[in-house]
PDB file of C-alpha atoms in Angstrom:
ATOM      1  CA  MET A  23       0.411   0.522   0.098  1.00 39.00           C
ATOM      2  CA  VAL A  24       1.088   3.722  -1.190  1.00 39.00           C
ATOM      3  CA  ALA A  25       0.854   6.519   1.839  1.00 39.00           C
ATOM      4  CA  SER A  26      -0.782   9.146   0.807  1.00 42.00           C
ATOM      5  CA  LYS A  27       1.260  11.834   0.217  1.00 43.00           C
ATOM      6  CA  GLU A  28      -1.544  14.394   1.459  1.00 41.00           C
ATOM      7  CA  PRO A  29      -1.009  15.843   4.977  1.00 42.00           C
ATOM      8  CA  CYS A  30      -3.515  14.783   7.582  1.00 45.00           C
ATOM      9  CA  CYS A  31      -5.661  17.871   8.138  1.00 54.00           C
ATOM     10  CA  GLN A  32      -5.815  19.586   4.506  1.00 84.00           C
ATOM     11  CA  GLU A  33      -9.468  19.019   3.752  1.00 93.00           C
ATOM     12  CA  PRO A  34     -10.747  20.950   0.506  1.00 97.00           C
ATOM     13  CA  TRP A  35     -13.334  22.579   2.298  1.00 97.00           C
ATOM     14  CA  ARG A  36     -13.628  26.284   4.905  1.00 96.00           C
ATOM     15  CA  TYR A  37     -16.283  26.394   7.552  1.00 96.00           C
ATOM     16  CA  SER A  38     -17.335  30.149   7.616  1.00 94.00           C
ATOM     17  CA  ALA A  39     -20.876  30.725  10.518  1.00 94.00           C
ATOM     18  CA  ALA A  40     -23.621  30.381   7.328  1.00 95.00           C
ATOM     19  CA  GLY A  41     -22.428  26.558   6.581  1.00 97.00           C
ATOM     20  CA  ILE A  42     -19.263  25.424   3.971  1.00 97.00           C
ATOM     21  CA  SER A  43     -17.313  26.333   1.021  1.00 97.00           C
ATOM     22  CA  ILE A  44     -15.766  23.607  -1.236  1.00 98.00           C
ATOM     23  CA  ALA A  45     -13.326  23.598  -4.133  1.00 98.00           C
ATOM     24  CA  LEU A  46     -14.607  20.764  -6.166  1.00 97.00           C
ATOM     25  CA  ARG A  47     -12.620  19.701  -9.350  1.00 97.00           C
ATOM     26  CA  VAL A  48     -14.979  17.530 -11.733  1.00 97.00           C
ATOM     27  CA  THR A  49     -15.596  15.584 -14.781  1.00 96.00           C
ATOM     28  CA  PRO A  50     -17.993  16.064 -17.222  1.00 96.00           C
ATOM     29  CA  ARG A  51     -19.814  13.459 -18.856  1.00 96.00           C
ATOM     30  CA  GLY A  52     -18.202  10.904 -16.471  1.00 95.00           C
ATOM     31  CA  GLY A  53     -20.459   8.092 -16.782  1.00 95.00           C
ATOM     32  CA  ARG A  54     -22.188   8.557 -13.308  1.00 96.00           C
ATOM     33  CA  ASP A  55     -23.098  11.046 -10.598  1.00 97.00           C
ATOM     34  CA  ASP A  56     -20.471  10.655  -7.559  1.00 96.00           C
ATOM     35  CA  ILE A  57     -18.099  11.456  -5.483  1.00 96.00           C
ATOM     36  CA  ASP A  58     -14.648  10.065  -5.945  1.00 95.00           C
ATOM     37  CA  GLY A  59     -12.905  11.554  -2.553  1.00 94.00           C
ATOM     38  CA  ILE A  60     -10.647  14.015  -3.007  1.00 95.00           C
ATOM     39  CA  GLU A  61      -7.500  14.353  -4.702  1.00 95.00           C
ATOM     40  CA  GLN A  62      -4.179  16.568  -4.493  1.00 95.00           C
ATOM     41  CA  LEU A  63      -3.307  19.426  -6.839  1.00 95.00           C
ATOM     42  CA  SER A  64      -0.333  19.508  -8.890  1.00 95.00           C
ATOM     43  CA  ASP A  65      -0.394  22.743  -6.974  1.00 94.00           C
ATOM     44  CA  GLY A  66      -0.257  21.366  -4.337  1.00 94.00           C
ATOM     45  CA  ARG A  67      -4.750  21.944  -2.528  1.00 95.00           C
ATOM     46  CA  ASN A  68      -6.731  19.397  -1.962  1.00 96.00           C
ATOM     47  CA  VAL A  69     -10.064  18.789  -4.270  1.00 97.00           C
ATOM     48  CA  LEU A  70     -13.442  17.571  -3.712  1.00 97.00           C
ATOM     49  CA  LYS A  71     -13.549  14.627  -7.141  1.00 97.00           C
ATOM     50  CA  VAL A  72     -16.354  14.501  -8.703  1.00 97.00           C
ATOM     51  CA  ARG A  73     -18.115  13.391 -11.576  1.00 97.00           C
ATOM     52  CA  VAL A  74     -21.529  13.649 -13.604  1.00 97.00           C
ATOM     53  CA  ARG A  75     -22.617  11.791 -16.323  1.00 97.00           C
ATOM     54  CA  ALA A  76     -23.964  15.011 -17.552  1.00 97.00           C
ATOM     55  CA  ILE A  77     -22.110  17.467 -20.934  1.00 94.00           C
ATOM     56  CA  ALA A  78     -20.208  20.274 -20.006  1.00 91.00           C
ATOM     57  CA  ASP A  79     -22.877  21.915 -22.712  1.00 92.00           C
ATOM     58  CA  GLY A  80     -25.528  25.371 -21.138  1.00 91.00           C
ATOM     59  CA  GLY A  81     -24.431  24.934 -17.002  1.00 93.00           C
ATOM     60  CA  GLU A  82     -25.847  21.394 -17.170  1.00 96.00           C
ATOM     61  CA  ALA A  83     -22.643  19.726 -15.557  1.00 96.00           C
ATOM     62  CA  ASN A  84     -22.827  22.272 -13.026  1.00 97.00           C
ATOM     63  CA  LYS A  85     -27.156  21.512 -11.941  1.00 97.00           C
ATOM     64  CA  ALA A  86     -25.669  18.362 -12.261  1.00 97.00           C
ATOM     65  CA  VAL A  87     -23.483  18.625  -9.466  1.00 98.00           C
ATOM     66  CA  LEU A  88     -25.182  21.161  -7.111  1.00 98.00           C
ATOM     67  CA  ALA A  89     -28.147  17.946  -7.073  1.00 98.00           C
ATOM     68  CA  LEU A  90     -25.561  15.883  -6.276  1.00 98.00           C
ATOM     69  CA  LEU A  91     -23.677  18.098  -3.575  1.00 98.00           C
ATOM     70  CA  ALA A  92     -27.645  18.930  -2.569  1.00 98.00           C
ATOM     71  CA  LYS A  93     -28.734  14.743  -1.706  1.00 97.00           C
ATOM     72  CA  SER A  94     -25.143  13.701  -0.647  1.00 97.00           C
ATOM     73  CA  LEU A  95     -25.129  16.255   2.323  1.00 97.00           C
ATOM     74  CA  GLY A  96     -28.911  15.989   2.852  1.00 97.00           C
ATOM     75  CA  VAL A  97     -29.894  19.808   1.831  1.00 97.00           C
ATOM     76  CA  PRO A  98     -31.859  21.371  -0.434  1.00 97.00           C
ATOM     77  CA  LYS A  99     -31.053  22.053  -3.968  1.00 97.00           C
ATOM     78  CA  SER A 100     -31.680  26.346  -2.742  1.00 97.00           C
ATOM     79  CA  SER A 101     -29.074  25.658  -0.145  1.00 97.00           C
ATOM     80  CA  VAL A 102     -26.191  25.123  -2.278  1.00 98.00           C
ATOM     81  CA  LYS A 103     -24.954  27.452  -4.678  1.00 97.00           C
ATOM     82  CA  LEU A 104     -22.105  28.014  -7.268  1.00 97.00           C
ATOM     83  CA  LEU A 105     -19.466  30.526  -6.264  1.00 97.00           C
ATOM     84  CA  SER A 106     -16.745  30.220  -9.132  1.00 97.00           C
ATOM     85  CA  GLY A 107     -15.611  28.770 -12.400  1.00 97.00           C
ATOM     86  CA  ALA A 108     -18.215  28.677 -13.410  1.00 95.00           C
ATOM     87  CA  THR A 109     -16.776  28.032 -17.189  1.00 95.00           C
ATOM     88  CA  SER A 110     -13.569  25.347 -15.351  1.00 96.00           C
ATOM     89  CA  ARG A 111     -13.693  22.324 -13.905  1.00 96.00           C
ATOM     90  CA  LEU A 112     -12.358  22.974 -10.670  1.00 97.00           C
ATOM     91  CA  LYS A 113     -15.396  25.159  -9.230  1.00 97.00           C
ATOM     92  CA  GLN A 114     -15.709  26.595  -5.481  1.00 98.00           C
ATOM     93  CA  ILE A 115     -19.501  26.155  -4.490  1.00 98.00           C
ATOM     94  CA  ALA A 116     -21.236  27.420  -0.826  1.00 98.00           C
ATOM     95  CA  VAL A 117     -23.319  24.874   1.506  1.00 98.00           C
ATOM     96  CA  ASP A 118     -25.574  26.715   3.371  1.00 98.00           C
ATOM     97  CA  GLY A 119     -26.446  25.058   6.978  1.00 97.00           C
ATOM     98  CA  ASP A 120     -25.286  23.428   9.965  1.00 97.00           C
ATOM     99  CA  PRO A 121     -21.227  23.393   9.029  1.00 97.00           C
ATOM    100  CA  ALA A 122     -20.466  20.401  11.667  1.00 96.00           C
ATOM    101  CA  ARG A 123     -22.433  18.304   9.749  1.00 97.00           C
ATOM    102  CA  LEU A 124     -21.770  19.509   7.326  1.00 97.00           C
ATOM    103  CA  GLY A 125     -18.113  18.459   7.103  1.00 96.00           C
ATOM    104  CA  GLU A 126     -18.640  15.642   9.222  1.00 96.00           C
ATOM    105  CA  THR A 127     -21.015  13.807   6.308  1.00 96.00           C
ATOM    106  CA  LEU A 128     -18.519  15.251   3.352  1.00 96.00           C
ATOM    107  CA  ARG A 129     -15.666  13.384   5.642  1.00 94.00           C
ATOM    108  CA  GLN A 130     -17.560  10.101   6.389  1.00 94.00           C
ATOM    109  CA  LEU A 131     -18.473  10.307   2.076  1.00 93.00           C
ATOM    110  CA  THR A 132     -14.652  10.559   0.821  1.00 91.00           C
ATOM    111  CA  SER A 133     -13.662   8.665   3.930  1.00 86.00           C
ATOM    112  CA  ALA A 134     -15.139   5.380   1.843  1.00 67.00           C
ATOM    113  CA  LYS A 135     -13.448   6.814  -1.347  1.00 60.00           C
ATOM    114  CA  PRO A 136      -9.877   5.656  -2.059  1.00 56.00           C
ATOM    115  CA  THR A 137      -7.595   9.191  -2.624  1.00 53.00           C
ATOM    116  CA  ASP A 138      -5.771   8.796  -6.144  1.00 54.00           C
TER     117      ASP A 138
END
């Protein structure tokens, strides 16, 4: 088994009073809608890897990402907003809600997934 180079506490989300913001790397036309774990980018930042079936045309992939995160985190779709990266694979998403619960849910979702 290869040891991960990731520092232990480098989660790709940040806490705020209103909820959390998450750094994502999205793969459109990924074959399924799923959260694939945490990945470290070449610049050292960690991102949450997300894949969706939708194509990156007319905002379809962005809508699918927001819906996937809302469902996975157990929050209404209206609580999930795209902050930046509308036309990029790298995105910032804000999720309104209890930051501690959202962070714990993300930890559980990503701990079950292998990291690259």
